[in-house]
Coordinates of C-alpha atoms in Angstrom, one line a residue:
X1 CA 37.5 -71.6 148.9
X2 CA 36.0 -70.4 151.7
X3 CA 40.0 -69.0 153.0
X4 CA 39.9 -67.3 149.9
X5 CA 36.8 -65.5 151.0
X6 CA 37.9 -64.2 153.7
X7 CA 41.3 -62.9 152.6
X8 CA 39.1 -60.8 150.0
X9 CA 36.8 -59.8 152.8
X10 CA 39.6 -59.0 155.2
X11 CA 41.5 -56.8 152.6
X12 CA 38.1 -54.8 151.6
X13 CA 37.9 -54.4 155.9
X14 CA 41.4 -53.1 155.8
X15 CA 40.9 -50.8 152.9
X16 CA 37.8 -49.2 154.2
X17 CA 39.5 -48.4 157.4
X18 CA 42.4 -47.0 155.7
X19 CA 40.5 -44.9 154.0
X20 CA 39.1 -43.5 157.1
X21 CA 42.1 -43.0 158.8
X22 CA 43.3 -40.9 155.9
X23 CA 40.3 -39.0 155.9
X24 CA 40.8 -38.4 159.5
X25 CA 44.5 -37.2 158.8
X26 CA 43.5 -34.7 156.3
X27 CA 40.6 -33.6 158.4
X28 CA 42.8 -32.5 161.0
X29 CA 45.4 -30.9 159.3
X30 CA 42.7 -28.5 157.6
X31 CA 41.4 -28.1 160.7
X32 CA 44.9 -27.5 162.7
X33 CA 45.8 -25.1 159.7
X34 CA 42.6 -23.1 159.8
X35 CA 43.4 -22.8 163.7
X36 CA 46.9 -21.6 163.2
X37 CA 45.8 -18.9 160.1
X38 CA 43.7 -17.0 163.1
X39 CA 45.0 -14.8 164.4
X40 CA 45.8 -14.9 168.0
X41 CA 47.4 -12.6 171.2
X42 CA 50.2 -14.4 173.4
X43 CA 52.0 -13.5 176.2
X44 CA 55.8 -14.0 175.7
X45 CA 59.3 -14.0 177.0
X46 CA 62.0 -12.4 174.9
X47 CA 65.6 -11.9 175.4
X48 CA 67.0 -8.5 175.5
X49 CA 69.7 -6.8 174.0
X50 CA 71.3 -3.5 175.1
X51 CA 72.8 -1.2 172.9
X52 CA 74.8 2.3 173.0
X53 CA 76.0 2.6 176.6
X54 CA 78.6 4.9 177.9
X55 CA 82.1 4.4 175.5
X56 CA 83.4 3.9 178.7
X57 CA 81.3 1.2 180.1
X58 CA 80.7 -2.5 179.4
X59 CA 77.1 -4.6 179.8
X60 CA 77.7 -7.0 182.2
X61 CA 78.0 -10.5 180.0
X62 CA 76.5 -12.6 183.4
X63 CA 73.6 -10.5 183.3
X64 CA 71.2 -12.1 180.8
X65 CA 67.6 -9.9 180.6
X66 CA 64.9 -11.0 179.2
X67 CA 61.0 -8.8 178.6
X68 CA 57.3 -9.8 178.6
X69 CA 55.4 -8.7 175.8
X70 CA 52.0 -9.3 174.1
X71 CA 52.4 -9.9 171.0
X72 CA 49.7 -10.6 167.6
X73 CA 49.8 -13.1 165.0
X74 CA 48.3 -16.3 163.6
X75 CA 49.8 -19.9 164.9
X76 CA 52.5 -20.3 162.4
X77 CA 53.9 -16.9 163.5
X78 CA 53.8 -18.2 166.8
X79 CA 55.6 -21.7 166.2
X80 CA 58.3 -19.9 164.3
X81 CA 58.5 -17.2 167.1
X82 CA 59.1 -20.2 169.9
X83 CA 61.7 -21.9 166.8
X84 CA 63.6 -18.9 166.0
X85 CA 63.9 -17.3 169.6
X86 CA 64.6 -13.7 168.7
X87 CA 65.2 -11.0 171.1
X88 CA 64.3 -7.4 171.5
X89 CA 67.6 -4.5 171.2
X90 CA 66.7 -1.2 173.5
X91 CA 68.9 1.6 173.0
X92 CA 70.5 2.4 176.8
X93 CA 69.2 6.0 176.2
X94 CA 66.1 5.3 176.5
X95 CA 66.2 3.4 179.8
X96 CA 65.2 5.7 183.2
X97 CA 67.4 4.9 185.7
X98 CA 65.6 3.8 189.0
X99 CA 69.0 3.1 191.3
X100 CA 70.5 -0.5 192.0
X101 CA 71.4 -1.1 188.8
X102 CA 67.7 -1.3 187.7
X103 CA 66.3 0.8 184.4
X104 CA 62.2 1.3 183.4
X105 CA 62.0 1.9 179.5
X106 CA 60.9 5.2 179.0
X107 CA 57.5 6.3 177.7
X108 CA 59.1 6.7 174.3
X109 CA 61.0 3.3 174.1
X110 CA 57.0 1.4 175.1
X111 CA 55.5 3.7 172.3
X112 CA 58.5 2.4 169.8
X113 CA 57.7 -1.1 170.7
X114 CA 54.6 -1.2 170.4
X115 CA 53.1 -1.9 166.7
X116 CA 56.7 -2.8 165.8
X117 CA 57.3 -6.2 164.3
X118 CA 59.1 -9.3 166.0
X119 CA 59.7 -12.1 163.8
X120 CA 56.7 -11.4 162.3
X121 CA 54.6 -11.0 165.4
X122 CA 53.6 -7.5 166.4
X123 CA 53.8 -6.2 169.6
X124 CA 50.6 -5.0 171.2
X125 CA 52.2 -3.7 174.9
X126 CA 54.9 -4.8 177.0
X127 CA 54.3 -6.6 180.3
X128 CA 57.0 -6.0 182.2
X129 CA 59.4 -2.9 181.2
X130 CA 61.8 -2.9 184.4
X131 CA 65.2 -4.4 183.6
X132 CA 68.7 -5.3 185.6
X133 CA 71.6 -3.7 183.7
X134 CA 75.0 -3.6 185.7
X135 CA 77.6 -1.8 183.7
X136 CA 81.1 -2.5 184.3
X137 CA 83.9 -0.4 183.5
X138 CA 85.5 -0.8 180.2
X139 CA 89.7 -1.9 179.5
X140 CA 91.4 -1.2 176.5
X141 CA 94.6 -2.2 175.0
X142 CA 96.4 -3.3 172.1
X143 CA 97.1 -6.9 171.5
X144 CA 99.6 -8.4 168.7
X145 CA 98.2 -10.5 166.4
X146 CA 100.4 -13.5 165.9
X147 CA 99.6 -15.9 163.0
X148 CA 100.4 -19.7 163.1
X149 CA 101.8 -20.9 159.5
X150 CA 101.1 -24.7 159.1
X151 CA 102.2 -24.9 155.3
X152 CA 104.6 -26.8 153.2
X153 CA 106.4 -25.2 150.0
X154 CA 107.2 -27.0 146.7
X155 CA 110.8 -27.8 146.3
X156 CA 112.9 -24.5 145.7
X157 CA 109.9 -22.5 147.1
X158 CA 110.0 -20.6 150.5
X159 CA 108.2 -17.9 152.4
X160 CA 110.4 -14.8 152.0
X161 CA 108.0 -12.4 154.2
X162 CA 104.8 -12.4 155.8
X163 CA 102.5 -9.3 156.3
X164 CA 100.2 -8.4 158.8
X165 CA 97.9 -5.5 158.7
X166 CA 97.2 -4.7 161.3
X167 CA 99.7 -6.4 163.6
X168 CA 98.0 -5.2 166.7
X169 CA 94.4 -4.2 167.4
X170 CA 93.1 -2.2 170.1
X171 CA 91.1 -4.3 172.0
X172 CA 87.9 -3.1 175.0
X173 CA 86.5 -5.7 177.4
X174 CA 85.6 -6.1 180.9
X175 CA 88.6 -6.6 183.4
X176 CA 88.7 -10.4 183.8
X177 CA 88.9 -11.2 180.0
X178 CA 91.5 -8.2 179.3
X179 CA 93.3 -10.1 181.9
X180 CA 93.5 -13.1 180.1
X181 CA 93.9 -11.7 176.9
X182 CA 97.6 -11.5 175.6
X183 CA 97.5 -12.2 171.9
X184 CA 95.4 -12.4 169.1
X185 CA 96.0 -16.5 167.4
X186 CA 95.8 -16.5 163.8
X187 CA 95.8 -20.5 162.4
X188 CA 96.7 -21.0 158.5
X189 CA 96.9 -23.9 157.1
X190 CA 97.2 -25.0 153.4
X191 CA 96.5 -29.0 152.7
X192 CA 98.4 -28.2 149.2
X193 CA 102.2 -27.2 148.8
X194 CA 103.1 -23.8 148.0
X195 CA 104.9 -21.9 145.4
X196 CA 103.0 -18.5 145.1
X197 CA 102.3 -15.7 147.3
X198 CA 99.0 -16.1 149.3
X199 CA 96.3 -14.1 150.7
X200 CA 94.0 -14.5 153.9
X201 CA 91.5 -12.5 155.5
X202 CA 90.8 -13.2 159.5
X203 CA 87.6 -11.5 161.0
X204 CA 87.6 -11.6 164.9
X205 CA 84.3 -12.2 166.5
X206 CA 82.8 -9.5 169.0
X207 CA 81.3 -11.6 172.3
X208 CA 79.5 -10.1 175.2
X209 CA 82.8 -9.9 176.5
X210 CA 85.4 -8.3 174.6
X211 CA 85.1 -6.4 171.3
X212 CA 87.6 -5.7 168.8
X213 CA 88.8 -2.2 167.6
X214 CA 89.7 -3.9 163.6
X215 CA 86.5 -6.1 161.8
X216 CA 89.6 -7.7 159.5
X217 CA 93.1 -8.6 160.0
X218 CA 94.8 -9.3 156.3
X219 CA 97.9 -11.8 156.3
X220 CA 99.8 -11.5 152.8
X221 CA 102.3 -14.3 152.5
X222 CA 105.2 -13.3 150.0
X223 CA 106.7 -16.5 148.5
X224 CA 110.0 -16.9 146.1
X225 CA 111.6 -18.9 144.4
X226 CA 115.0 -18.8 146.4
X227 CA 118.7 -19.2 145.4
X228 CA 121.3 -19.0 147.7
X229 CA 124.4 -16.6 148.1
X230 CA 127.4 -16.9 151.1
X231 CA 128.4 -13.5 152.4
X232 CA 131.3 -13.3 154.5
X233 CA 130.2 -10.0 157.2
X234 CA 132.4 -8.4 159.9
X235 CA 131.4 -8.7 163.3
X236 CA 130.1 -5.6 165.5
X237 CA 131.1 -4.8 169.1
X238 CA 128.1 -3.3 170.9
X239 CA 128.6 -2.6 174.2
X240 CA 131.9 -3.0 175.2
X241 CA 132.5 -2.1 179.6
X242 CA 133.9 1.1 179.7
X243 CA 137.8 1.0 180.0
X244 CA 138.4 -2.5 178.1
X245 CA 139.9 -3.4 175.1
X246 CA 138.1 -6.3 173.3
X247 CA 139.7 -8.7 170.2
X248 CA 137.1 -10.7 169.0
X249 CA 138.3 -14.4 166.7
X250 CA 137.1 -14.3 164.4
X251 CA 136.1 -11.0 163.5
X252 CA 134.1 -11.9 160.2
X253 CA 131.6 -14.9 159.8
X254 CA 130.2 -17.0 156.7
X255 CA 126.3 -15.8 156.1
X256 CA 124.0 -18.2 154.5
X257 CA 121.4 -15.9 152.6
X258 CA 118.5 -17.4 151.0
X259 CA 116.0 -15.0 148.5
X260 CA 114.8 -14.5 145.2
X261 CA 117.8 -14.4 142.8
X262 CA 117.7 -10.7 142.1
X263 CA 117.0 -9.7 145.2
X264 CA 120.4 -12.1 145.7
X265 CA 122.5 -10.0 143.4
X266 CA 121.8 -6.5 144.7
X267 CA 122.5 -7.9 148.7
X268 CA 125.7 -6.4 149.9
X269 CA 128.0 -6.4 152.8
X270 CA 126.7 -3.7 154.4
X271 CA 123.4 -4.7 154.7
X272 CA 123.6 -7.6 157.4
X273 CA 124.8 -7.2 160.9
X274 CA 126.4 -9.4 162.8
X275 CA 126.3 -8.3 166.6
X276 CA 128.5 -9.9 169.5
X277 CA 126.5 -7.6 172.5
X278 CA 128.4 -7.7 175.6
X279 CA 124.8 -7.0 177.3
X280 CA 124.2 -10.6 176.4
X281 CA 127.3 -12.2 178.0
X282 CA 127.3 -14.7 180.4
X283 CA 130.9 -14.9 181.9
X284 CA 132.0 -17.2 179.6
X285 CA 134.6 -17.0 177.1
X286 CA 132.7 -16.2 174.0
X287 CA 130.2 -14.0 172.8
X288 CA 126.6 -14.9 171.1
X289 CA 126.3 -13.2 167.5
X290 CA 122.7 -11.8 166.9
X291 CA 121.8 -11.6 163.0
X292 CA 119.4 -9.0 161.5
X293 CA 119.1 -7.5 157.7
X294 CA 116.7 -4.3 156.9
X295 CA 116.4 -6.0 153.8
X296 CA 112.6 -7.7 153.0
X297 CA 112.4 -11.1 151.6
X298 CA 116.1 -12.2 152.7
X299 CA 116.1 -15.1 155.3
X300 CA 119.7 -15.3 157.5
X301 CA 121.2 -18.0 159.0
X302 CA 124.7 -18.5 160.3
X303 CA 126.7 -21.4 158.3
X304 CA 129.2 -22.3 160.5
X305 CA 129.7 -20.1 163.6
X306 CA 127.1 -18.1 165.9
X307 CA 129.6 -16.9 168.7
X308 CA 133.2 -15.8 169.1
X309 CA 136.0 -16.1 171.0
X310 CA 137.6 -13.2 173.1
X311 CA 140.2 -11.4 174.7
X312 CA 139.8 -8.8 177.5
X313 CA 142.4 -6.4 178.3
X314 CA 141.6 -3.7 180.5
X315 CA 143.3 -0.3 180.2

């Protein structure tokens, strides 16, 4: 009897505390959320961003700036100011050079800032207006864009031509990543097989150190559903030494040509080459063949041979 007494008396001890510590809870989170609704003026450090230089010139990516400011606004402002970490963009133009790489915002950059919003804090004055900007010079170029296919087809199904637009882009940076910057990789990849054409739009990404002349490369993947057709197509001398007689055996070869039917039907003799380019020999006793077609959505492959025999006789 008497346990059970104190079990009761324990449990209305417990409960009266509990209640107090909620009480307590409550009381200050009122009171930490009438402190944060004042408002309040803090001194900050902001990140800087600098826009419109010279076309020619490039802001230094390893030089990071960063501003004081006194800024306005109750607590909550403030945490989200610290969460969000925003930054301030100055127009180059109005910076005042002072030599050594070093700029002063000008009288009518301060007056823009101030009363002007950041992340919901206003700006009362600026602390410190003296920044570091070093300018290097600015490289351009084009670059190809080559795109990386990782897709299967459905039986019978095959990707006839691929389009590019743009196939280059002109490309500005600073010197050390123009260097290093040969190519523009596109990855595709399809977890499904294919059997119809396909569309995909690539949007490179400015950084502090290169920037792209093209906000969208679009790759257009034609795909048919192929037949095949064997062409037998002479073979073309291209340069032959000056003062020699060249027979070639032999002088046609079996083409293996792959397309959409139609396409197929209207393919003619004429429109596939077979080279044997004496620029590409290699003292030996036969000749590479080169195959090309102006024809879209025709792939080429040789069926049996890709070189030929020859004789020389000089005149």
């Amino acid at each position: 009897m008497s346990t059970t007494k104190s079990k009761i008396g324990s449990f209305g001890g417990n409960r009266h505390t509990l209640t107090f510590v909620v009480c307590l809870c409550v009381s200050i989170f009122l009171w930490a959320l009438l402190k944060l609704s004042k408002d309040v003026f803090r001194e900050v450090s902001v990140g800087v961003r600098i826009t419109n230089v010279p076309t020619d010139k490039f802001v230094s990516p390893l030089q990071k700036n960063s501003m004081k400011i006194l800024v306005e606004g109750n607590g909550l402002s403030l945490l989200r100011l610290y969460a969000e970490n925003p930054s301030l963009t100055i127009d180059f133009n109005d910076l005042q050079p002072l030599g050594d790489d070093r700029y002063r915002l000008s009288k009518t950059s301060r007056e823009k800032l101030s009363n002007s919003y950041l992340s919901r804090f206003r700006i009362r004055n600026t602390i410190s207006d003296t920044l570091l900007v070093k300018l290097e010079k600015k490289y351009t170029r084009k670059v190809p864009v080559l795109v990386h296919l990782n897709v299967n087809f459905q039986r019978e199904y095959q990707l006839t031509e691929l389009k590019v637009q743009p196939d280059s882009i002109s490309v500005s940076g600073i010197k050390s990543a123009m260097d290093t910057l040969q190519k523009i990789d596109v990855y595709i990849k399809k977890k499904r097989e294919v059997k119809s054409n396909f569309t995909e739009i690539y949007k490179p990404k400015n950084t502090d150190f290169v920037s792209y002349g093209a906000n969208r490369i679009r790759i257009e993947g034609i795909v048919d559903k192929v037949s095949e057709r064997v062409i037998r197509v002479p073979v073309e001398l291209h340069n032959v030494p000056e003062g020699c007689q060249i027979k070639i055996f032999p002088t046609e070869v079996p083409v293996l040509c792959t397309g959409d039917l139609n396409l197929l039907k209207g393919l003619r003799t004429e429109d596939i080459h077979v080279v044997a380019d004496f620029d590409q020999w290699q003292e030996k006793s036969t000749l590479p063949l080169s195959l090309t077609t102006p024809k879209k959505r025709i792939k080429l492959r040789f069926l049996n041979e890709k070189s030929v025999d020859f004789l020389m006789k000089r005149q």
